[in-house]
Tab-separated table of N, CA and C in Angstrom:
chain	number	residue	atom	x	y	z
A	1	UNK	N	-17.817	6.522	-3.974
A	1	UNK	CA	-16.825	5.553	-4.425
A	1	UNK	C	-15.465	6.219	-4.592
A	2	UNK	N	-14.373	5.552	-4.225
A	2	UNK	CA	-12.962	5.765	-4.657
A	2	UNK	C	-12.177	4.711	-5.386
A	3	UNK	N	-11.713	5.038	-6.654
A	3	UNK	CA	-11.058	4.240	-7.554
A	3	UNK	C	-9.512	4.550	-7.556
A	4	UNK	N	-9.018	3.046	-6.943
A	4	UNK	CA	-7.396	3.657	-6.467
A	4	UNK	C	-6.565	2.173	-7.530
A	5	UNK	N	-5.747	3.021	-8.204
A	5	UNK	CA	-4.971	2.420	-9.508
A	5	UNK	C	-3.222	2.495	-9.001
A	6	UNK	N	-2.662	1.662	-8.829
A	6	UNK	CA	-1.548	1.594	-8.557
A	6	UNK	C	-0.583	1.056	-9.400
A	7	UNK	N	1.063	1.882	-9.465
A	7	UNK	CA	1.897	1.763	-10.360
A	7	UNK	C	3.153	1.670	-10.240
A	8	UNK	N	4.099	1.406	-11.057
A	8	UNK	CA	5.046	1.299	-10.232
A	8	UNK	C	6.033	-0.152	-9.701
A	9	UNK	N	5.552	-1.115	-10.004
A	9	UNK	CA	5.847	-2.536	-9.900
A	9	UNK	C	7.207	-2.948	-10.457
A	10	UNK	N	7.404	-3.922	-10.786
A	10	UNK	CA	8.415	-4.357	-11.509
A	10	UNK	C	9.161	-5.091	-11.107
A	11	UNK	N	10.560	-5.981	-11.491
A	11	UNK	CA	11.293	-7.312	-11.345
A	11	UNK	C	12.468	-6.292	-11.021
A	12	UNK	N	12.878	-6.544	-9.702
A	12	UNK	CA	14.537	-5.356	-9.078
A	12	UNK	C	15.323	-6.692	-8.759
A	13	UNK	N	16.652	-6.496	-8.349
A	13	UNK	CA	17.215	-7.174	-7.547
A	13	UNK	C	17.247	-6.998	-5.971
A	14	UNK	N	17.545	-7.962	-5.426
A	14	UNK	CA	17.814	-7.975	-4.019
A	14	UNK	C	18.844	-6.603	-3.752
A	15	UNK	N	18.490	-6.032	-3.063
A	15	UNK	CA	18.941	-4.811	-2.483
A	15	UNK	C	18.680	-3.349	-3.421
A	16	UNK	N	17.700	-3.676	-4.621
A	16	UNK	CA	17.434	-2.362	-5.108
A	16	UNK	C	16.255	-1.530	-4.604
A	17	UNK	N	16.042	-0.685	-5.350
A	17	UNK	CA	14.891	0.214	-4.840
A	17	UNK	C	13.389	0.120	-5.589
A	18	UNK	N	12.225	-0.161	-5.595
A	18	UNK	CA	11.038	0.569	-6.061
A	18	UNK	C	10.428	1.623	-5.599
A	19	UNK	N	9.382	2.848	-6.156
A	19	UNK	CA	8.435	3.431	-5.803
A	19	UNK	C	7.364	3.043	-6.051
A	20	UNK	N	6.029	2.779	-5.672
A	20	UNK	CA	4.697	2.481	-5.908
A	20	UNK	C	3.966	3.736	-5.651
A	21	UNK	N	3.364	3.938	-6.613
A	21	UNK	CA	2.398	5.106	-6.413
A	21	UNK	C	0.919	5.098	-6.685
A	22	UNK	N	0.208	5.007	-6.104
A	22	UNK	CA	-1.434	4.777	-5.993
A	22	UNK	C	-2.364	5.993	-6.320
A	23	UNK	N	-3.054	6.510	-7.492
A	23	UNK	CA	-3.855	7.468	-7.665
A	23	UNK	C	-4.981	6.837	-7.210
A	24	UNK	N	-5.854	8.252	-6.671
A	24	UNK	CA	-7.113	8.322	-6.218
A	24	UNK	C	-8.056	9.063	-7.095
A	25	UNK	N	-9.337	8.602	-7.225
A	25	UNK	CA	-10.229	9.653	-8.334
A	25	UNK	C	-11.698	9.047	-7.152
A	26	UNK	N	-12.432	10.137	-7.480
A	26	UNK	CA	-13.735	9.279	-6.602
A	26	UNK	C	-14.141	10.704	-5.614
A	27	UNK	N	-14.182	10.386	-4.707
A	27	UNK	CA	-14.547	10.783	-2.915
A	27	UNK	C	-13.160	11.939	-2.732
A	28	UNK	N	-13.083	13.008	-1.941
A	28	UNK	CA	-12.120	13.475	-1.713
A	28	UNK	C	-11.136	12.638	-0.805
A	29	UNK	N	-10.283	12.917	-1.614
A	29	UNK	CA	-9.219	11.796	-0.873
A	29	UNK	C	-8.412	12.013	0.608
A	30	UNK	N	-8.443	13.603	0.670
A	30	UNK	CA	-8.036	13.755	2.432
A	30	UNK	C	-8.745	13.101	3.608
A	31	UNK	N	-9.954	12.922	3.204
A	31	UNK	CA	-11.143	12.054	4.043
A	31	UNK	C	-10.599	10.719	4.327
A	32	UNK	N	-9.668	9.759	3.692
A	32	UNK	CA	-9.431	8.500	3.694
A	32	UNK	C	-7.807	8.452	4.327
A	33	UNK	N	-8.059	7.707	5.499
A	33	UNK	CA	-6.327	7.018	5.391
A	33	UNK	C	-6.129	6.466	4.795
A	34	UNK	N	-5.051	6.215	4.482
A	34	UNK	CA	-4.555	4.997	3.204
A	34	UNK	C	-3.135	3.767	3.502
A	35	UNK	N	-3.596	3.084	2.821
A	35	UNK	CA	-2.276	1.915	3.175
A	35	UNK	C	-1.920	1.351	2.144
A	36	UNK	N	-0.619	0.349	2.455
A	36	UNK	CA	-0.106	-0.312	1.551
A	36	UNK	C	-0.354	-2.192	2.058
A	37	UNK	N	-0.887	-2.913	1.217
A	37	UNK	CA	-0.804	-4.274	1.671
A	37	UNK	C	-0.475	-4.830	0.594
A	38	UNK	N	0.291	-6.188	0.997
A	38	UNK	CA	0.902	-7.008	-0.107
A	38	UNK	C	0.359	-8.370	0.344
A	39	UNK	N	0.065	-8.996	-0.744
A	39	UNK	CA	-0.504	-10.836	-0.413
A	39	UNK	C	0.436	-11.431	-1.842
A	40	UNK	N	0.496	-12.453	-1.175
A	40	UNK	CA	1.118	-13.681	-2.121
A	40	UNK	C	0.453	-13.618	-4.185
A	41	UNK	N	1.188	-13.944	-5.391
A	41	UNK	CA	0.644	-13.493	-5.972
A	41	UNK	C	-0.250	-14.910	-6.377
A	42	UNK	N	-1.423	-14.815	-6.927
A	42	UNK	CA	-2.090	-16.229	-7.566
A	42	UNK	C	-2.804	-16.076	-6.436
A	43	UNK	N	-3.572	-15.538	-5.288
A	43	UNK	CA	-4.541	-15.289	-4.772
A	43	UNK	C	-5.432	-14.406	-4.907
A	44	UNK	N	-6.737	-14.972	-4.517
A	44	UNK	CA	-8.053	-14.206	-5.318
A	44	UNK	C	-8.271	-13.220	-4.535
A	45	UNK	N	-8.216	-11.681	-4.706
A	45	UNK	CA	-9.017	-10.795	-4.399
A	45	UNK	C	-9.947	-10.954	-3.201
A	46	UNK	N	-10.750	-12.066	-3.100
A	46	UNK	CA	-11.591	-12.309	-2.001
A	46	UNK	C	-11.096	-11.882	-0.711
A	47	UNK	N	-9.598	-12.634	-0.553
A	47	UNK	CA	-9.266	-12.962	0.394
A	47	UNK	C	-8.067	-11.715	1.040
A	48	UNK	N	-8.507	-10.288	0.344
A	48	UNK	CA	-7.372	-9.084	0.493
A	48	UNK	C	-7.891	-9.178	2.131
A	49	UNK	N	-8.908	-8.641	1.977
A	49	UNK	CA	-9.689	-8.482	3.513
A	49	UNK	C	-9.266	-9.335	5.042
A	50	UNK	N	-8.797	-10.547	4.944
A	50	UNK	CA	-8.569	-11.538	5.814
A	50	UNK	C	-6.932	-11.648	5.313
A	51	UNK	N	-6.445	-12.170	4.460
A	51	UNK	CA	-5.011	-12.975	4.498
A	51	UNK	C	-4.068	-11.625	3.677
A	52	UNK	N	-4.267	-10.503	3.386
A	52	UNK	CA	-2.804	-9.467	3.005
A	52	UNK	C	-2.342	-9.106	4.351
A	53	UNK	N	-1.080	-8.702	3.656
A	53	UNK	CA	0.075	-8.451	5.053
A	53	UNK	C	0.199	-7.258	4.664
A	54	UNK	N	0.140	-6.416	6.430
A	54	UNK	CA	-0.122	-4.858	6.069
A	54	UNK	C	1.444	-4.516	5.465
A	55	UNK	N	1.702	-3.280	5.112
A	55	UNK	CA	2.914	-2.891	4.917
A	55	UNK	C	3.505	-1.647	5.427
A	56	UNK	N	2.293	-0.643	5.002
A	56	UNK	CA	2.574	0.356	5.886
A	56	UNK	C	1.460	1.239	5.609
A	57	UNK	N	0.970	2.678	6.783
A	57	UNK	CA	-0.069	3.178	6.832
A	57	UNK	C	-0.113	4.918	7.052
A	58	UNK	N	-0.929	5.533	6.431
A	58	UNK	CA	-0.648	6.841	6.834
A	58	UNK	C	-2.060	7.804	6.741
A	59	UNK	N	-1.750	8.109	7.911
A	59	UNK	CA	-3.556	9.070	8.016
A	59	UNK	C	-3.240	10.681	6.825
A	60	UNK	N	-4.779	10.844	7.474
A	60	UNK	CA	-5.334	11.204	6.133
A	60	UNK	C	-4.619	12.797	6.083
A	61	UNK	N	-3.910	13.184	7.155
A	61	UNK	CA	-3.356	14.677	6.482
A	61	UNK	C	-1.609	14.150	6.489
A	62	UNK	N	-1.540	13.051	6.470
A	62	UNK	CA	0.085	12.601	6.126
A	62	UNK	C	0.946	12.363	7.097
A	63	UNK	N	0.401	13.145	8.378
A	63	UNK	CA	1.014	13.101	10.233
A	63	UNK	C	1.600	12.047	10.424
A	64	UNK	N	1.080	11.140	10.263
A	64	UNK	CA	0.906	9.597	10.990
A	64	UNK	C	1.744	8.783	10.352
A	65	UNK	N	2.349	8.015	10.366
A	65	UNK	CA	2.570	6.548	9.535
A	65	UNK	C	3.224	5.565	10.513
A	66	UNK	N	3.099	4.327	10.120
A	66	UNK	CA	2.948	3.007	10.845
A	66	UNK	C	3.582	2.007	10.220
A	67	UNK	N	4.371	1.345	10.617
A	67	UNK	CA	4.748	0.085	9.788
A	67	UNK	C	5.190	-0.834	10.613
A	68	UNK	N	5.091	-2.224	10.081
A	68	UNK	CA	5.553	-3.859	10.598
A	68	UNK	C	6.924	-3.932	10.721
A	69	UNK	N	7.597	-4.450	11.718
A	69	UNK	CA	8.780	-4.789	11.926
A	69	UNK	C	9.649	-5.110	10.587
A	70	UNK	N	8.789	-5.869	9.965
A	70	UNK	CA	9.030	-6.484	8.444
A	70	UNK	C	9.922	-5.498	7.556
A	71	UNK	N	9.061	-4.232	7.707
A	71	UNK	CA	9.632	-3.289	6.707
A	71	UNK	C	10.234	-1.919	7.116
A	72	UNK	N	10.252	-1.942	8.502
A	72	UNK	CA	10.173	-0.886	9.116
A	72	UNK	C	11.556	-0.481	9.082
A	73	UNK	N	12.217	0.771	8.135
A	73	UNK	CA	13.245	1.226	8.132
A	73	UNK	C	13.654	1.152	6.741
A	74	UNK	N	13.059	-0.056	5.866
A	74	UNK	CA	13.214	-0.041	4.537
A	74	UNK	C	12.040	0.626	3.923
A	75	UNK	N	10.957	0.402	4.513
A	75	UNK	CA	9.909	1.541	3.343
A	75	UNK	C	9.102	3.023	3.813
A	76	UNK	N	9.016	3.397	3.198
A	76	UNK	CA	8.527	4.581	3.357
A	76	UNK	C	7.250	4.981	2.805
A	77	UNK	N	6.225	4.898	3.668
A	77	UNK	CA	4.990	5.913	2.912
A	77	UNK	C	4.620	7.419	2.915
A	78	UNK	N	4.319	7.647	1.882
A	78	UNK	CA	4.227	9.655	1.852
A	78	UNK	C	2.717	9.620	1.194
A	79	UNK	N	2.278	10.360	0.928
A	79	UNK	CA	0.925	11.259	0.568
A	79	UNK	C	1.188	12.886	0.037
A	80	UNK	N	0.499	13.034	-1.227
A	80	UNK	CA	0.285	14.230	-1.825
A	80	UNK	C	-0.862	14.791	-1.743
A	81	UNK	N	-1.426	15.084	-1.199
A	81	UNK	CA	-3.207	15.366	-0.843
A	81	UNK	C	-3.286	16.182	-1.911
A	82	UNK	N	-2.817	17.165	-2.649
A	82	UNK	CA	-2.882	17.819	-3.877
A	82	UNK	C	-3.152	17.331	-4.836
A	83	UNK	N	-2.278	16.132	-5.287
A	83	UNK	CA	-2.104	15.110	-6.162
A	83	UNK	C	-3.049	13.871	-5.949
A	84	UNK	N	-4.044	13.715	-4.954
A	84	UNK	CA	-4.576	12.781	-4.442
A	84	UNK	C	-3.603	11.543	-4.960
A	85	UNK	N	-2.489	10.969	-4.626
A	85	UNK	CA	-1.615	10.352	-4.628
A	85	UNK	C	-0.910	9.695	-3.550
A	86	UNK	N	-0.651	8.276	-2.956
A	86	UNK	CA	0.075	8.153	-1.984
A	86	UNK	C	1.215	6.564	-2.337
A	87	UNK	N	2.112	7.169	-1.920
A	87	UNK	CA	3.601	6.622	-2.321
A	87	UNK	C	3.769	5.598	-1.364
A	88	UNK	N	4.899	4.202	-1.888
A	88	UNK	CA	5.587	3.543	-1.369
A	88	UNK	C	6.775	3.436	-1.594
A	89	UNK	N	7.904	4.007	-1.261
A	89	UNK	CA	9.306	4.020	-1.398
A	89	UNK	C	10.026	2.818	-0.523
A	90	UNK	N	10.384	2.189	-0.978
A	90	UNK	CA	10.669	0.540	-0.902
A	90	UNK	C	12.110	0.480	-1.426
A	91	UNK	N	13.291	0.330	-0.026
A	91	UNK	CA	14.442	0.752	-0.586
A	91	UNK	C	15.163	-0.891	-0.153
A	92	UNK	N	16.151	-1.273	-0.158
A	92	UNK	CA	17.070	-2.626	0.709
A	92	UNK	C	15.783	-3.530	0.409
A	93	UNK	N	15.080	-3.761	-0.880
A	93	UNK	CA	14.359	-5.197	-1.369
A	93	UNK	C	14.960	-6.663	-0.961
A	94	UNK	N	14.169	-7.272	-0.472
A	94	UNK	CA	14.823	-8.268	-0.202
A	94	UNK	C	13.635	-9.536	-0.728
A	95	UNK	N	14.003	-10.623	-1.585
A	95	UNK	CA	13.045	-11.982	-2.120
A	95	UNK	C	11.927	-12.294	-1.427
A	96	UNK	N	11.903	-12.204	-0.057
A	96	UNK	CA	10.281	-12.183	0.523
A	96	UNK	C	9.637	-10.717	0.434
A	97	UNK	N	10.256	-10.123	-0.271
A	97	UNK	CA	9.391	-8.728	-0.329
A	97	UNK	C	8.466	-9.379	-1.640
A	98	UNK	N	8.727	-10.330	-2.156
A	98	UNK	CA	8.286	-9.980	-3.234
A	98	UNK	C	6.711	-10.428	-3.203
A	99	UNK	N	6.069	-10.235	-4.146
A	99	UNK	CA	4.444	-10.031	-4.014
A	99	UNK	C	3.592	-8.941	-4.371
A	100	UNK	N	2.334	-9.046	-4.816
A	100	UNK	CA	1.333	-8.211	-5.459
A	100	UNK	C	1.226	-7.003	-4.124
A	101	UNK	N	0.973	-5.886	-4.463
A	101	UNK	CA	1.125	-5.261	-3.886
A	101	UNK	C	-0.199	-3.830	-3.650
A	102	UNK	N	-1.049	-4.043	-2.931
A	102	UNK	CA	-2.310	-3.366	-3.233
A	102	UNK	C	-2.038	-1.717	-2.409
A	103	UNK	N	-2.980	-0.787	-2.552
A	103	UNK	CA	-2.915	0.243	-1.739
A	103	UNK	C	-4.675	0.348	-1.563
A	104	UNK	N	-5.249	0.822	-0.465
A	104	UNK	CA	-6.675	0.567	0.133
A	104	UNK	C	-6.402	2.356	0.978
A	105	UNK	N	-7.850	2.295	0.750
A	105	UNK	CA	-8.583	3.643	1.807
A	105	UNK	C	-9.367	3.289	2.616
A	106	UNK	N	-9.083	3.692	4.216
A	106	UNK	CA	-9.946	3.419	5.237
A	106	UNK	C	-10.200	5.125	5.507
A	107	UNK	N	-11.315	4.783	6.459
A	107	UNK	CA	-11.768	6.369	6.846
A	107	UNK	C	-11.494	5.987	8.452
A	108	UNK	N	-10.888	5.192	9.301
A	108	UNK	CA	-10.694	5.145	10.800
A	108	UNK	C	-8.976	5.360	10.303
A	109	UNK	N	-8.544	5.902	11.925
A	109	UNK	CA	-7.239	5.771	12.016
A	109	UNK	C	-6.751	5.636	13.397
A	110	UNK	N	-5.912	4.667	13.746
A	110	UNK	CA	-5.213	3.808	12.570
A	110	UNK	C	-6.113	3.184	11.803
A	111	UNK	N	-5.777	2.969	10.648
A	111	UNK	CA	-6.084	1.978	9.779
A	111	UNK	C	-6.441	0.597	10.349
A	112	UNK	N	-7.574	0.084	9.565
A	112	UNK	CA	-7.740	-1.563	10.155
A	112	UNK	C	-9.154	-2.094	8.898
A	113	UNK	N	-8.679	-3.558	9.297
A	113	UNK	CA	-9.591	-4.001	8.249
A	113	UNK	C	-11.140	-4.278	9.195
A	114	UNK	N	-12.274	-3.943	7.979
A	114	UNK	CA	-12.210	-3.826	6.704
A	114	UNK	C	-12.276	-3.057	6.124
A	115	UNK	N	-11.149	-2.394	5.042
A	115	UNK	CA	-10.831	-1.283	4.449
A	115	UNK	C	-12.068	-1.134	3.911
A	116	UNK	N	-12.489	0.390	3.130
A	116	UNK	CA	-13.553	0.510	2.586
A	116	UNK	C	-13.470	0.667	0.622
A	117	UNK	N	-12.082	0.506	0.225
A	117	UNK	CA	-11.362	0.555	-1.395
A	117	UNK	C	-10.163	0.099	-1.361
A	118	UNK	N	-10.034	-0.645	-2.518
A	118	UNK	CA	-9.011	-1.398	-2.615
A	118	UNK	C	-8.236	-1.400	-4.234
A	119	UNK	N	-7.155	-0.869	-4.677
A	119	UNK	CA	-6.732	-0.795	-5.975
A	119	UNK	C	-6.549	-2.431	-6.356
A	120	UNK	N	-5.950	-2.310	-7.805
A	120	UNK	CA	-6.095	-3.508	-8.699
A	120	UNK	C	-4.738	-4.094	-8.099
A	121	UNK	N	-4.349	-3.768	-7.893
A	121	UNK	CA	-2.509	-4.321	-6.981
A	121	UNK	C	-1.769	-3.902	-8.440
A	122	UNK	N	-0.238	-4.068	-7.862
A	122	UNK	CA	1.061	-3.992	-9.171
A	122	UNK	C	1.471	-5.236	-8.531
A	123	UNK	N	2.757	-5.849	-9.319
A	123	UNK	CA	3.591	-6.926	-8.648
A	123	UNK	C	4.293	-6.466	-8.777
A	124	UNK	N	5.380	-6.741	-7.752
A	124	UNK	CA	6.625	-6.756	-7.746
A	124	UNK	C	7.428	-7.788	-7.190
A	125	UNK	N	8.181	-8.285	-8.319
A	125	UNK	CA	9.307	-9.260	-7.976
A	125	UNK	C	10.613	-8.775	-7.957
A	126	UNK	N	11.428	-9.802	-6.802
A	126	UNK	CA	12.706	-9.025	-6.132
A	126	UNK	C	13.392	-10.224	-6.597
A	127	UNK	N	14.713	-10.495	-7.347
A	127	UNK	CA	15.153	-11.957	-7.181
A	127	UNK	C	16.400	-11.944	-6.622
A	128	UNK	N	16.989	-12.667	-6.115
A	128	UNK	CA	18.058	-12.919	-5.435
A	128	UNK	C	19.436	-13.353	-6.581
């Protein structure tokens, strides 16, 4: 098992910055790629697997990362394999950013669902 707790959330304005940071405890964590997905907030958990929108992705020695047109240039994912820790630096927020915001461990890469751990999400709201 891997238990991934994420932090970091909070109410910014349009064009500020967050970091999200996701600890890992469990399984050694270099073994897992990891990602960032965000879904609408007031949806059940069930549905992380099928309806979250990826955000961004990074294999398991940090090489790699991937992101959606969506965010691509505004966020940034990093990894501390020391720290079993992996970051979302989320800069130029913009009101559809806003939303619960989960981080998940897959063991394929790229990344793809269905992830095999999934943290409790943070929210973050952006307002205009």
């Amino acid at each position: 098992q891997v238990q991934l707790v994420e932090s970091g959330g909070g109410l910014v304005q349009a064009g500020g910055s967050l970091r999200l940071s996701c600890a890992a405890s469990g399984r050694t964590f270099s073994n897992y790629a990891m990602g960032w997905f965000r879904m609408a907030p007031g949806k059940p958990r069930e549905l992380l697997q099928t309806t979250s929108e990826f955000v961004a992705a990074i294999s398991k020695s940090g090489t790699g990362t991937y992101y959606p047109d969506s965010v691509k240039g505004r966020f940034t994912i990093s990894r501390d394999n020391a720290k079993n820790t992996v970051y979302l630096q989320m800069n130029s927020l913009k009101p559809e950013d806003t939303a619960v915001y989960y981080c998940a461990a897959g063991d394929t890469w790229p990344i793809q669902y269905p992830l095999d751990y999934w943290g409790q999400g943070t929210q973050v709201i952006v307002s205009s």
